[in-house]
mmCIF file of C-alpha atoms in Angstrom:
data_model
loop_
_atom_site.group_PDB
_atom_site.id
_atom_site.type_symbol
_atom_site.label_atom_id
_atom_site.label_comp_id
_atom_site.label_asym_id
_atom_site.label_seq_id
_atom_site.Cartn_x
_atom_site.Cartn_y
_atom_site.Cartn_z
ATOM 1 C CA MET A 627 137.036 -88.155 -47.215
ATOM 2 C CA GLU A 628 136.091 -84.837 -48.838
ATOM 3 C CA LYS A 629 132.458 -85.840 -49.387
ATOM 4 C CA ILE A 630 129.988 -87.652 -47.156
ATOM 5 C CA ASP A 631 126.808 -89.141 -48.603
ATOM 6 C CA THR A 632 123.748 -88.648 -46.415
ATOM 7 C CA PRO A 633 120.736 -90.982 -46.185
ATOM 8 C CA TYR A 634 118.643 -87.950 -45.121
ATOM 9 C CA ARG A 635 118.529 -85.632 -48.126
ATOM 10 C CA TYR A 636 116.556 -82.919 -46.331
ATOM 11 C CA PHE A 637 118.956 -82.743 -43.396
ATOM 12 C CA PRO A 638 121.765 -80.604 -44.896
ATOM 13 C CA TRP A 639 119.291 -78.226 -46.529
ATOM 14 C CA PHE A 640 117.242 -77.632 -43.398
ATOM 15 C CA THR A 641 120.280 -77.482 -41.123
ATOM 16 C CA GLY A 642 122.105 -75.210 -43.555
ATOM 17 C CA ALA A 643 119.131 -72.840 -43.621
ATOM 18 C CA LEU A 644 119.192 -72.590 -39.833
ATOM 19 C CA MET A 645 122.950 -71.996 -39.898
ATOM 20 C CA ALA A 646 122.535 -69.254 -42.499
ATOM 21 C CA GLY A 647 120.061 -67.321 -40.386
ATOM 22 C CA VAL A 648 121.816 -67.325 -37.016
ATOM 23 C CA LEU A 649 122.467 -63.558 -37.048
ATOM 24 C CA VAL A 650 119.602 -62.291 -39.174
ATOM 25 C CA VAL A 651 116.559 -64.365 -38.144
ATOM 26 C CA PRO A 652 115.360 -64.183 -34.518
ATOM 27 C CA GLY A 653 116.117 -67.296 -32.480
ATOM 28 C CA PHE A 654 117.832 -69.272 -35.239
ATOM 29 C CA TYR A 655 121.020 -69.713 -33.189
ATOM 30 C CA ALA A 656 118.968 -71.619 -30.573
ATOM 31 C CA LEU A 657 116.763 -73.396 -33.117
ATOM 32 C CA LEU A 658 119.889 -74.801 -34.750
ATOM 33 C CA SER A 659 120.910 -76.437 -31.465
ATOM 34 C CA LEU A 660 117.392 -77.677 -30.723
ATOM 35 C CA TRP A 661 116.831 -79.110 -34.204
ATOM 36 C CA LEU A 662 120.100 -81.025 -34.183
ATOM 37 C CA ALA A 663 119.541 -82.246 -30.626
ATOM 38 C CA LEU A 664 115.994 -83.451 -31.359
ATOM 39 C CA PHE A 665 117.171 -85.298 -34.457
ATOM 40 C CA GLY A 666 120.015 -86.851 -32.487
ATOM 41 C CA ALA A 667 117.719 -87.827 -29.609
ATOM 42 C CA TRP A 668 115.281 -89.478 -32.017
ATOM 43 C CA HIS A 669 118.126 -91.657 -33.309
ATOM 44 C CA VAL A 670 119.810 -92.134 -29.950
ATOM 45 C CA ARG A 671 119.840 -95.925 -30.130
ATOM 46 C CA GLY A 672 123.408 -97.136 -30.572
ATOM 47 C CA TRP A 673 124.854 -93.833 -29.351
ATOM 48 C CA THR A 674 127.619 -95.450 -27.317
ATOM 49 C CA GLN A 675 129.062 -97.361 -30.218
ATOM 50 C CA ARG A 676 128.451 -94.621 -32.753
ATOM 51 C CA ILE A 677 129.589 -91.550 -30.780
ATOM 52 C CA TRP A 678 131.154 -92.249 -27.411
ATOM 53 C CA ARG A 679 133.802 -94.804 -28.359
ATOM 54 C CA PRO A 680 134.819 -93.123 -31.661
ATOM 55 C CA SER A 681 135.104 -89.731 -29.960
ATOM 56 C CA LEU A 682 137.431 -91.199 -27.346
ATOM 57 C CA ALA A 683 139.437 -92.919 -30.064
ATOM 58 C CA ILE A 684 140.239 -89.606 -31.740
ATOM 59 C CA GLY A 685 141.122 -87.880 -28.452
ATOM 60 C CA ALA A 686 137.937 -86.006 -27.510
ATOM 61 C CA MET A 687 137.914 -87.022 -23.838
ATOM 62 C CA PRO A 688 138.992 -83.513 -22.633
ATOM 63 C CA ILE A 689 136.002 -82.008 -24.446
ATOM 64 C CA TRP A 690 133.505 -84.232 -22.623
ATOM 65 C CA VAL A 691 135.276 -83.826 -19.278
ATOM 66 C CA GLY A 692 135.366 -80.052 -19.604
ATOM 67 C CA MET A 693 131.639 -79.878 -20.271
ATOM 68 C CA ALA A 694 130.834 -82.367 -17.517
ATOM 69 C CA VAL A 695 132.795 -80.436 -14.875
ATOM 70 C CA TYR A 696 131.256 -77.127 -15.925
ATOM 71 C CA VAL A 697 127.697 -78.478 -15.871
ATOM 72 C CA LEU A 698 128.137 -80.444 -12.631
ATOM 73 C CA PHE A 699 129.521 -77.442 -10.750
ATOM 74 C CA GLY A 700 126.981 -75.011 -12.176
ATOM 75 C CA VAL A 701 123.899 -77.130 -11.588
ATOM 76 C CA THR A 702 124.991 -78.204 -8.101
ATOM 77 C CA THR A 703 125.716 -74.607 -7.135
ATOM 78 C CA GLY A 704 122.402 -73.435 -8.546
ATOM 79 C CA LEU A 705 120.463 -76.027 -6.568
ATOM 80 C CA PHE A 706 122.400 -75.217 -3.398
ATOM 81 C CA HIS A 707 121.607 -71.505 -3.627
ATOM 82 C CA GLY A 708 118.039 -72.080 -4.774
ATOM 83 C CA TYR A 709 118.403 -70.090 -7.982
ATOM 84 C CA LYS A 710 115.405 -69.564 -10.236
ATOM 85 C CA ALA A 711 114.850 -71.738 -13.304
ATOM 86 C CA ALA A 712 116.296 -69.071 -15.622
ATOM 87 C CA TYR A 713 119.742 -69.673 -14.116
ATOM 88 C CA PHE A 714 119.841 -73.271 -15.384
ATOM 89 C CA GLU A 715 119.200 -72.165 -18.967
ATOM 90 C CA ALA A 716 122.934 -71.537 -19.229
ATOM 91 C CA TYR A 717 123.576 -75.298 -19.140
ATOM 92 C CA VAL A 718 120.996 -76.378 -21.716
ATOM 93 C CA PRO A 719 123.420 -76.270 -24.706
ATOM 94 C CA MET A 720 125.857 -78.550 -22.857
ATOM 95 C CA PHE A 721 123.109 -81.107 -22.194
ATOM 96 C CA LEU A 722 122.222 -80.981 -25.895
ATOM 97 C CA ALA A 723 125.840 -81.434 -27.042
ATOM 98 C CA PRO A 724 125.963 -85.255 -27.288
ATOM 99 C CA PHE A 725 122.719 -85.326 -29.256
ATOM 100 C CA ILE A 726 124.016 -82.659 -31.654
ATOM 101 C CA VAL A 727 127.037 -84.832 -32.413
ATOM 102 C CA ASN A 728 124.803 -87.863 -32.822
ATOM 103 C CA ALA A 729 122.554 -86.033 -35.292
ATOM 104 C CA VAL A 730 125.414 -85.233 -37.654
ATOM 105 C CA VAL A 731 126.945 -88.707 -37.414
ATOM 106 C CA VAL A 732 123.572 -90.337 -38.127
ATOM 107 C CA ALA A 733 122.580 -88.012 -40.972
ATOM 108 C CA ARG A 734 126.077 -87.826 -42.497
ATOM 109 C CA PRO A 735 125.559 -84.464 -44.259
ATOM 110 C CA PRO A 736 128.220 -83.344 -46.755
ATOM 111 C CA VAL A 737 130.995 -81.439 -45.025
ATOM 112 C CA LYS A 738 130.291 -78.522 -47.368
ATOM 113 C CA MET A 739 127.253 -77.870 -45.179
ATOM 114 C CA LEU A 740 129.590 -76.555 -42.485
ATOM 115 C CA TRP A 741 131.501 -74.222 -44.797
ATOM 116 C CA LEU A 742 128.615 -72.987 -46.939
ATOM 117 C CA GLY A 743 126.302 -72.575 -43.947
ATOM 118 C CA ALA A 744 128.832 -70.301 -42.252
ATOM 119 C CA ALA A 745 129.616 -68.388 -45.460
ATOM 120 C CA THR A 746 125.931 -67.758 -46.208
ATOM 121 C CA ALA A 747 125.367 -66.602 -42.627
ATOM 122 C CA ALA A 748 128.340 -64.221 -42.892
ATOM 123 C CA VAL A 749 127.160 -62.800 -46.224
ATOM 124 C CA LEU A 750 123.669 -62.200 -44.836
ATOM 125 C CA ALA A 751 125.147 -60.594 -41.713
ATOM 126 C CA GLY A 752 127.215 -58.254 -43.889
ATOM 127 C CA LEU A 753 124.208 -57.322 -46.021
ATOM 128 C CA VAL A 754 121.912 -56.732 -43.058
ATOM 129 C CA GLY A 755 124.628 -54.812 -41.221
ATOM 130 C CA SER A 756 125.177 -52.598 -44.274
ATOM 131 C CA TYR A 757 121.435 -51.976 -44.565
ATOM 132 C CA GLN A 758 121.162 -51.003 -40.904
ATOM 133 C CA SER A 759 124.268 -48.808 -40.695
ATOM 134 C CA LEU A 760 124.590 -47.310 -44.179
ATOM 135 C CA TYR A 761 120.983 -47.096 -45.409
ATOM 136 C CA LEU A 762 118.843 -46.796 -42.272
ATOM 137 C CA LEU A 763 121.643 -44.852 -40.519
ATOM 138 C CA MET A 764 121.001 -46.773 -37.297
ATOM 139 C CA GLY A 765 124.622 -46.399 -36.206
ATOM 140 C CA ARG A 766 126.103 -49.658 -34.902
ATOM 141 C CA ALA A 767 124.690 -52.690 -36.728
ATOM 142 C CA GLY A 768 123.191 -55.463 -34.627
ATOM 143 C CA GLY A 769 121.288 -57.757 -36.976
ATOM 144 C CA VAL A 770 118.563 -59.382 -34.885
ATOM 145 C CA MET A 771 120.767 -59.659 -31.795
ATOM 146 C CA ASN A 772 119.690 -57.657 -28.737
ATOM 147 C CA ASN A 773 123.292 -56.535 -28.329
ATOM 148 C CA VAL A 774 125.555 -55.180 -31.075
ATOM 149 C CA ILE A 775 128.578 -56.753 -29.412
ATOM 150 C CA MET A 776 127.143 -60.244 -29.920
ATOM 151 C CA PHE A 777 126.422 -59.476 -33.570
ATOM 152 C CA GLY A 778 129.939 -58.209 -34.206
ATOM 153 C CA ASP A 779 131.700 -60.986 -32.328
ATOM 154 C CA LEU A 780 129.658 -63.824 -33.843
ATOM 155 C CA ALA A 781 130.210 -62.349 -37.301
ATOM 156 C CA VAL A 782 133.922 -62.907 -36.666
ATOM 157 C CA VAL A 783 133.192 -66.571 -35.859
ATOM 158 C CA LEU A 784 131.339 -66.964 -39.155
ATOM 159 C CA ALA A 785 134.151 -65.239 -41.024
ATOM 160 C CA MET A 786 136.651 -67.618 -39.440
ATOM 161 C CA VAL A 787 134.708 -70.749 -40.424
ATOM 162 C CA SER A 788 134.204 -69.392 -43.955
ATOM 163 C CA ALA A 789 137.903 -68.641 -44.388
ATOM 164 C CA PHE A 790 138.959 -72.083 -43.165
ATOM 165 C CA GLY A 791 136.449 -73.603 -45.550
ATOM 166 C CA ALA A 792 137.979 -71.692 -48.453
ATOM 167 C CA PHE A 793 141.500 -72.878 -47.635
ATOM 168 C CA PHE A 794 140.896 -76.378 -46.271
ATOM 169 C CA GLY A 795 137.412 -77.450 -47.353
ATOM 170 C CA VAL A 796 137.440 -77.047 -51.132
ATOM 171 C CA ASN A 797 139.166 -79.408 -53.553
ATOM 172 C CA ASP A 798 139.777 -79.364 -57.297
ATOM 173 C CA ALA A 799 136.592 -81.320 -58.019
ATOM 174 C CA ASP A 800 134.361 -78.668 -56.456
ATOM 175 C CA PRO A 801 132.843 -75.834 -58.508
ATOM 176 C CA LYS A 802 135.039 -72.736 -58.692
ATOM 177 C CA TRP A 803 132.304 -70.535 -57.268
ATOM 178 C CA MET A 804 132.419 -72.421 -53.971
ATOM 179 C CA ARG A 805 135.814 -71.164 -52.820
ATOM 180 C CA ARG A 806 134.996 -67.655 -54.039
ATOM 181 C CA PHE A 807 131.754 -67.667 -52.095
ATOM 182 C CA MET A 808 133.571 -68.735 -48.936
ATOM 183 C CA PHE A 809 136.105 -65.924 -49.370
ATOM 184 C CA LEU A 810 133.162 -63.567 -49.824
ATOM 185 C CA GLY A 811 131.707 -64.917 -46.589
ATOM 186 C CA ALA A 812 134.968 -64.266 -44.754
ATOM 187 C CA ALA A 813 135.104 -60.691 -46.045
ATOM 188 C CA MET A 814 131.442 -59.997 -45.287
ATOM 189 C CA GLY A 815 131.778 -61.408 -41.775
ATOM 190 C CA VAL A 816 134.664 -59.035 -41.085
ATOM 191 C CA TRP A 817 132.677 -56.171 -42.607
ATOM 192 C CA ALA A 818 129.664 -56.965 -40.408
ATOM 193 C CA SER A 819 131.900 -56.915 -37.333
ATOM 194 C CA LEU A 820 133.342 -53.539 -38.298
ATOM 195 C CA LEU A 821 129.851 -52.120 -38.809
ATOM 196 C CA SER A 822 128.844 -53.352 -35.357
ATOM 197 C CA GLY A 823 131.426 -51.051 -33.793
ATOM 198 C CA SER A 824 132.406 -53.840 -31.420
ATOM 199 C CA LYS A 825 136.087 -53.339 -30.606
ATOM 200 C CA GLY A 826 136.291 -56.651 -28.753
ATOM 201 C CA GLY A 827 136.181 -58.647 -31.977
ATOM 202 C CA TRP A 828 138.696 -56.620 -33.946
ATOM 203 C CA ILE A 829 141.708 -58.045 -32.143
ATOM 204 C CA SER A 830 140.430 -61.465 -33.159
ATOM 205 C CA ILE A 831 140.198 -60.420 -36.804
ATOM 206 C CA LEU A 832 143.867 -59.432 -36.849
ATOM 207 C CA MET A 833 144.901 -62.553 -34.928
ATOM 208 C CA LEU A 834 142.893 -64.889 -37.170
ATOM 209 C CA SER A 835 144.257 -63.289 -40.330
ATOM 210 C CA VAL A 836 147.802 -64.168 -39.323
ATOM 211 C CA ILE A 837 146.952 -67.678 -38.036
ATOM 212 C CA LEU A 838 144.952 -68.590 -41.127
ATOM 213 C CA VAL A 839 147.561 -67.403 -43.607
ATOM 214 C CA TRP A 840 150.328 -69.130 -41.653
ATOM 215 C CA MET A 841 148.412 -72.429 -41.592
ATOM 216 C CA ALA A 842 147.061 -72.331 -45.136
ATOM 217 C CA LEU A 843 150.419 -71.482 -46.666
ATOM 218 C CA ARG A 844 152.435 -73.762 -44.398
ATOM 219 C CA HIS A 845 154.364 -75.213 -47.368
ATOM 220 C CA TRP A 846 155.575 -71.767 -48.489
ATOM 221 C CA HIS A 847 158.807 -70.131 -47.412
ATOM 222 C CA TRP A 848 158.330 -68.054 -44.269
ATOM 223 C CA VAL A 849 159.236 -64.823 -46.079
ATOM 224 C CA ARG A 850 156.360 -65.283 -48.505
ATOM 225 C CA ARG A 851 154.002 -66.161 -45.670
ATOM 226 C CA VAL A 852 154.967 -62.990 -43.798
ATOM 227 C CA ALA A 853 154.364 -60.960 -46.958
ATOM 228 C CA VAL A 854 150.910 -62.459 -47.511
ATOM 229 C CA ALA A 855 149.980 -62.057 -43.842
ATOM 230 C CA GLY A 856 151.023 -58.413 -44.048
ATOM 231 C CA ALA A 857 148.907 -57.915 -47.145
ATOM 232 C CA VAL A 858 145.866 -59.461 -45.440
ATOM 233 C CA LEU A 859 146.343 -57.280 -42.382
ATOM 234 C CA GLY A 860 146.621 -54.267 -44.663
ATOM 235 C CA GLY A 861 143.333 -55.211 -46.286
ATOM 236 C CA VAL A 862 141.615 -55.466 -42.896
ATOM 237 C CA VAL A 863 142.936 -52.033 -41.882
ATOM 238 C CA ALA A 864 141.775 -50.584 -45.210
ATOM 239 C CA ALA A 865 138.304 -52.016 -44.625
ATOM 240 C CA ALA A 866 138.246 -50.336 -41.218
ATOM 241 C CA PHE A 867 138.809 -46.958 -42.875
ATOM 242 C CA LEU A 868 136.049 -47.663 -45.411
ATOM 243 C CA ALA A 869 133.500 -48.094 -42.634
ATOM 244 C CA PRO A 870 131.801 -44.978 -41.196
ATOM 245 C CA PRO A 871 134.302 -43.180 -38.899
ATOM 246 C CA ASP A 872 131.920 -43.212 -35.941
ATOM 247 C CA LEU A 873 131.843 -47.024 -36.019
ATOM 248 C CA VAL A 874 135.533 -47.854 -36.255
ATOM 249 C CA VAL A 875 138.207 -45.143 -36.352
ATOM 250 C CA ASN A 876 136.531 -42.780 -33.898
ATOM 251 C CA ARG A 877 135.653 -45.602 -31.516
ATOM 252 C CA ILE A 878 139.243 -46.815 -31.485
ATOM 253 C CA SER A 879 140.430 -43.282 -30.779
ATOM 254 C CA GLN A 880 137.877 -42.798 -27.985
ATOM 255 C CA GLY A 881 138.820 -46.145 -26.466
ATOM 256 C CA LEU A 882 142.513 -45.265 -26.402
ATOM 257 C CA GLN A 883 141.732 -41.890 -24.842
ATOM 258 C CA GLY A 884 139.508 -43.551 -22.246
ATOM 259 C CA ALA A 885 142.213 -46.059 -21.331
ATOM 260 C CA SER A 886 144.801 -43.306 -21.061
ATOM 261 C CA ALA A 887 142.531 -41.227 -18.815
ATOM 262 C CA TRP A 888 141.781 -44.162 -16.527
ATOM 263 C CA PHE A 889 145.420 -45.177 -16.106
ATOM 264 C CA THR A 890 146.401 -41.553 -15.505
ATOM 265 C CA THR A 891 143.588 -40.234 -13.310
ATOM 266 C CA GLY A 892 141.337 -43.230 -12.574
ATOM 267 C CA GLN A 893 138.380 -41.423 -14.149
ATOM 268 C CA ILE A 894 135.630 -43.067 -16.201
ATOM 269 C CA THR A 895 135.415 -40.902 -19.298
ATOM 270 C CA GLU A 896 133.517 -43.108 -21.772
ATOM 271 C CA GLY A 897 131.308 -46.166 -21.800
ATOM 272 C CA SER A 898 133.610 -48.734 -23.340
ATOM 273 C CA VAL A 899 137.227 -49.009 -22.204
ATOM 274 C CA SER A 900 137.543 -46.898 -19.056
ATOM 275 C CA ILE A 901 134.330 -48.245 -17.519
ATOM 276 C CA ARG A 902 135.503 -51.804 -18.170
ATOM 277 C CA LEU A 903 138.882 -51.150 -16.597
ATOM 278 C CA GLU A 904 137.144 -49.838 -13.484
ATOM 279 C CA LYS A 905 134.784 -52.827 -13.421
ATOM 280 C CA TRP A 906 137.700 -55.228 -13.625
ATOM 281 C CA LYS A 907 139.487 -53.418 -10.811
ATOM 282 C CA GLN A 908 136.441 -53.652 -8.560
ATOM 283 C CA ALA A 909 135.841 -57.284 -9.555
ATOM 284 C CA ILE A 910 139.361 -58.251 -8.491
ATOM 285 C CA GLY A 911 138.681 -56.665 -5.121
ATOM 286 C CA MET A 912 135.408 -58.576 -4.812
ATOM 287 C CA VAL A 913 137.142 -61.866 -5.573
ATOM 288 C CA ALA A 914 139.782 -61.094 -2.949
ATOM 289 C CA ASP A 915 137.037 -60.468 -0.373
ATOM 290 C CA LYS A 916 135.185 -63.742 -1.056
ATOM 291 C CA PRO A 917 137.540 -66.048 -2.956
ATOM 292 C CA LEU A 918 135.878 -69.361 -2.082
ATOM 293 C CA THR A 919 132.144 -68.704 -1.944
ATOM 294 C CA GLY A 920 131.731 -65.709 -4.226
ATOM 295 C CA TRP A 921 128.880 -63.206 -3.902
ATOM 296 C CA THR A 922 126.146 -65.334 -5.583
ATOM 297 C CA THR A 923 124.304 -64.109 -8.656
ATOM 298 C CA GLU A 924 122.092 -61.531 -6.969
ATOM 299 C CA GLY A 925 124.700 -60.483 -4.434
ATOM 300 C CA SER A 926 127.302 -59.792 -7.110
ATOM 301 C CA VAL A 927 124.900 -57.493 -8.989
ATOM 302 C CA ILE A 928 124.244 -55.433 -5.881
ATOM 303 C CA GLU A 929 127.867 -55.303 -4.761
ATOM 304 C CA ILE A 930 129.489 -54.333 -8.062
ATOM 305 C CA ASP A 931 126.883 -51.610 -8.622
ATOM 306 C CA LYS A 932 127.540 -50.289 -5.115
ATOM 307 C CA ARG A 933 131.316 -50.254 -5.537
ATOM 308 C CA LEU A 934 131.213 -48.602 -8.945
ATOM 309 C CA ARG A 935 128.960 -45.823 -7.701
ATOM 310 C CA GLN A 936 131.222 -45.204 -4.732
ATOM 311 C CA THR A 937 134.358 -44.971 -6.839
ATOM 312 C CA SER A 938 133.064 -43.234 -9.962
ATOM 313 C CA ALA A 939 130.867 -40.731 -8.071
ATOM 314 C CA GLY A 940 128.518 -40.556 -11.013
ATOM 315 C CA ALA A 941 131.320 -39.671 -13.438
ATOM 316 C CA TYR A 942 130.058 -42.101 -16.062
ATOM 317 C CA PRO A 943 127.453 -40.187 -18.104
ATOM 318 C CA GLY A 944 125.557 -43.308 -19.070
ATOM 319 C CA GLY A 945 124.028 -43.663 -15.604
ATOM 320 C CA GLY A 946 121.899 -46.738 -15.000
ATOM 321 C CA ARG A 947 122.890 -49.792 -13.040
ATOM 322 C CA TRP A 948 126.043 -51.790 -13.650
ATOM 323 C CA THR A 949 125.333 -55.459 -13.153
ATOM 324 C CA GLN A 950 128.275 -57.310 -14.752
ATOM 325 C CA THR A 951 132.030 -57.024 -15.004
ATOM 326 C CA GLU A 952 131.994 -57.408 -18.825
ATOM 327 C CA ASN A 953 134.666 -60.061 -18.425
ATOM 328 C CA ASP A 954 133.788 -63.739 -18.676
ATOM 329 C CA LEU A 955 136.272 -65.179 -16.198
ATOM 330 C CA LEU A 956 136.049 -62.345 -13.667
ATOM 331 C CA GLN A 957 132.260 -62.604 -13.699
ATOM 332 C CA ALA A 958 132.449 -66.307 -12.876
ATOM 333 C CA ALA A 959 134.918 -65.555 -10.079
ATOM 334 C CA ILE A 960 132.850 -62.843 -8.372
ATOM 335 C CA VAL A 961 129.621 -64.858 -8.567
ATOM 336 C CA HIS A 962 130.919 -68.252 -7.393
ATOM 337 C CA GLY A 963 134.482 -67.581 -6.315
ATOM 338 C CA VAL A 964 137.609 -69.336 -7.495
ATOM 339 C CA PRO A 965 135.708 -72.660 -7.885
ATOM 340 C CA GLY A 966 133.379 -70.939 -10.364
ATOM 341 C CA LEU A 967 136.366 -69.594 -12.267
ATOM 342 C CA ALA A 968 137.917 -73.070 -12.303
ATOM 343 C CA SER A 969 134.745 -74.600 -13.779
ATOM 344 C CA CYS A 970 134.834 -72.114 -16.670
ATOM 345 C CA LEU A 971 138.498 -72.852 -17.282
ATOM 346 C CA PHE A 972 137.737 -76.584 -17.321
ATOM 347 C CA LEU A 973 135.218 -75.972 -20.102
ATOM 348 C CA TYR A 974 137.465 -73.777 -22.226
ATOM 349 C CA ILE A 975 140.684 -75.716 -21.701
ATOM 350 C CA GLY A 976 138.888 -79.024 -22.240
ATOM 351 C CA PHE A 977 137.620 -77.896 -25.631
ATOM 352 C CA LEU A 978 140.928 -76.376 -26.672
ATOM 353 C CA TRP A 979 143.036 -79.314 -25.513
ATOM 354 C CA GLY A 980 140.646 -81.801 -27.078
ATOM 355 C CA PHE A 981 140.647 -80.250 -30.543
ATOM 356 C CA ILE A 982 144.424 -79.747 -30.479
ATOM 357 C CA ARG A 983 144.880 -83.449 -29.603
ATOM 358 C CA ILE A 984 142.533 -84.439 -32.394
ATOM 359 C CA ARG A 985 144.332 -82.258 -34.932
ATOM 360 C CA GLN A 986 147.658 -83.949 -34.165
ATOM 361 C CA GLN A 987 146.334 -87.346 -35.233
ATOM 362 C CA ASP A 988 146.359 -86.559 -38.948
ATOM 363 C CA VAL A 989 148.396 -83.419 -39.587
ATOM 364 C CA GLN A 990 148.967 -84.323 -43.235
ATOM 365 C CA ASN A 991 145.281 -84.261 -44.071
ATOM 366 C CA ALA A 992 144.178 -80.700 -44.903
ATOM 367 C CA LEU A 993 140.472 -81.260 -44.281
ATOM 368 C CA TRP A 994 141.083 -82.965 -40.935
ATOM 369 C CA VAL A 995 143.406 -80.134 -39.861
ATOM 370 C CA GLY A 996 140.953 -77.469 -41.016
ATOM 371 C CA VAL A 997 137.942 -78.850 -39.154
ATOM 372 C CA ALA A 998 139.941 -79.489 -35.970
ATOM 373 C CA ALA A 999 141.353 -75.967 -36.167
ATOM 374 C CA VAL A 1000 137.840 -74.548 -36.407
ATOM 375 C CA GLY A 1001 136.949 -76.311 -33.161
ATOM 376 C CA ALA A 1002 140.060 -75.037 -31.390
ATOM 377 C CA LEU A 1003 139.778 -71.480 -32.676
ATOM 378 C CA LEU A 1004 136.144 -71.287 -31.592
ATOM 379 C CA VAL A 1005 137.457 -71.528 -28.034
ATOM 380 C CA VAL A 1006 140.235 -69.023 -28.649
ATOM 381 C CA LEU A 1007 137.710 -66.564 -30.046
ATOM 382 C CA MET A 1008 135.324 -67.007 -27.121
ATOM 383 C CA LEU A 1009 138.185 -66.453 -24.675
ATOM 384 C CA GLU A 1010 139.153 -63.275 -26.500
ATOM 385 C CA PHE A 1011 135.540 -62.065 -26.668
ATOM 386 C CA GLY A 1012 135.296 -62.825 -22.953
ATOM 387 C CA LEU A 1013 137.809 -60.087 -22.215
ATOM 388 C CA SER A 1014 135.111 -57.476 -22.891
ATOM 389 C CA VAL A 1015 131.776 -59.302 -22.536
ATOM 390 C CA VAL A 1016 130.363 -62.142 -20.429
ATOM 391 C CA VAL A 1017 130.323 -64.894 -23.061
ATOM 392 C CA LEU A 1018 128.952 -67.781 -21.001
ATOM 393 C CA GLY A 1019 126.246 -65.492 -19.643
ATOM 394 C CA ARG A 1020 124.594 -64.942 -23.039
ATOM 395 C CA ASN A 1021 122.539 -67.471 -24.965
ATOM 396 C CA ALA A 1022 123.814 -66.574 -28.434
ATOM 397 C CA PHE A 1023 127.438 -67.140 -27.426
ATOM 398 C CA ARG A 1024 126.707 -70.377 -25.553
ATOM 399 C CA HIS A 1025 124.674 -71.926 -28.367
ATOM 400 C CA THR A 1026 127.220 -70.884 -30.983
ATOM 401 C CA LEU A 1027 130.161 -72.301 -29.030
ATOM 402 C CA ILE A 1028 128.504 -75.648 -28.340
ATOM 403 C CA ALA A 1029 126.606 -76.188 -31.601
ATOM 404 C CA TRP A 1030 129.444 -75.297 -33.962
ATOM 405 C CA ALA A 1031 132.079 -77.085 -31.883
ATOM 406 C CA MET A 1032 129.928 -80.217 -31.849
ATOM 407 C CA LEU A 1033 129.452 -79.939 -35.615
ATOM 408 C CA ALA A 1034 133.229 -79.920 -35.984
ATOM 409 C CA LEU A 1035 133.627 -82.881 -33.619
ATOM 410 C CA ALA A 1036 130.919 -84.860 -35.428
ATOM 411 C CA TYR A 1037 132.603 -84.400 -38.804
ATOM 412 C CA LEU A 1038 135.921 -85.521 -37.355
ATOM 413 C CA ILE A 1039 134.226 -88.696 -36.075
ATOM 414 C CA LEU A 1040 132.767 -89.252 -39.539
ATOM 415 C CA PHE A 1041 136.151 -88.738 -41.176
ATOM 416 C CA ARG A 1042 137.740 -91.281 -38.878
ATOM 417 C CA SER A 1043 135.015 -93.826 -39.658
ATOM 418 C CA GLN A 1044 135.905 -93.498 -43.339
ATOM 419 C CA ARG A 1045 139.670 -93.541 -43.025
ATOM 420 C CA PRO A 1046 141.907 -94.239 -40.024
ATOM 421 C CA ALA A 1047 144.271 -91.527 -38.964
ATOM 422 C CA GLN A 1048 147.822 -91.804 -40.217
ATOM 423 C CA LYS A 1049 150.460 -92.899 -37.755
#
């Protein structure tokens, strides 16, 4: 079960190269989805027997239902309001999802492609981030992303996959360098996130450190697990102090001061925490005013900008126009009301519930547990990122969520075809 022989020798190399470049080569995060989907569409014959029935057998129904509800609501709403074609781009990754799964099941690439692809991507992200922040002195590292927050958050995703690969994806028959390289990928992914200055991903780093240690060392006594988890957390904090102060320590301090000022006086004093708190406050009011229909895409942009200017009175020095709430679920609620919020929750909960159900089918198998956990934690990470950025409103997040979750699901289908789950 630890190795899958592929009839397409080029597939893991080409796919792995696309995976490796998702943060450092323009457009690779979308090309990865498109390549897998095209390959899967070319071999679509027999899809029902090869993908649909096996996925249901392992408990993936919530995943498909969650995507279906999200796409059906979004597309129907878009057609009803007459939105432009760009609006429907948000649903492209979901339409590609079944073909992505089919591609992996047909090609049967070694499972190491998942772990090594993520680790290589994380290492490259760390190197590019270091070059941008420490050598070019560009400040916050962003790789090739048009937003440093996306770079920092997605680096955490790569670090997570790398770390799970090191603990669950390597066996005694594999070369020793493989596990070391995956640990390097995990460290470099965390480092890239720190260099991005994106505070939204740092909570995830701490959370993942504890979850991973607790799962990987599940056979140890709880006292030893607590000690190791504490040591890992200490290492993450030490890394934060090694990064330039303006990117980590100072930003944390400014964020805490901004939150304190907002809760005390209601003033917007900086462009990260206090402005987001004010946006969320105004968004809740907008949802209360139009809970069923929402404000539509264009209407929400106009209304939130209007409300922020009325309340802040120009206090925010950044100026410009505020168009989003910087919160995934609140953004869905103000645009399309409570039904829009419900469609997002269907997507997230469907993925999370599906991968948790799948994991329970073979809890004694480390590789099965590791891959299923990657799928579940992808959703947890996106939900956490969504507290400070609109995840489902950005291509890089959408393609990463769908493509990497479908990779995990495809491998689980392959594993089941090789060996039935234990009962």
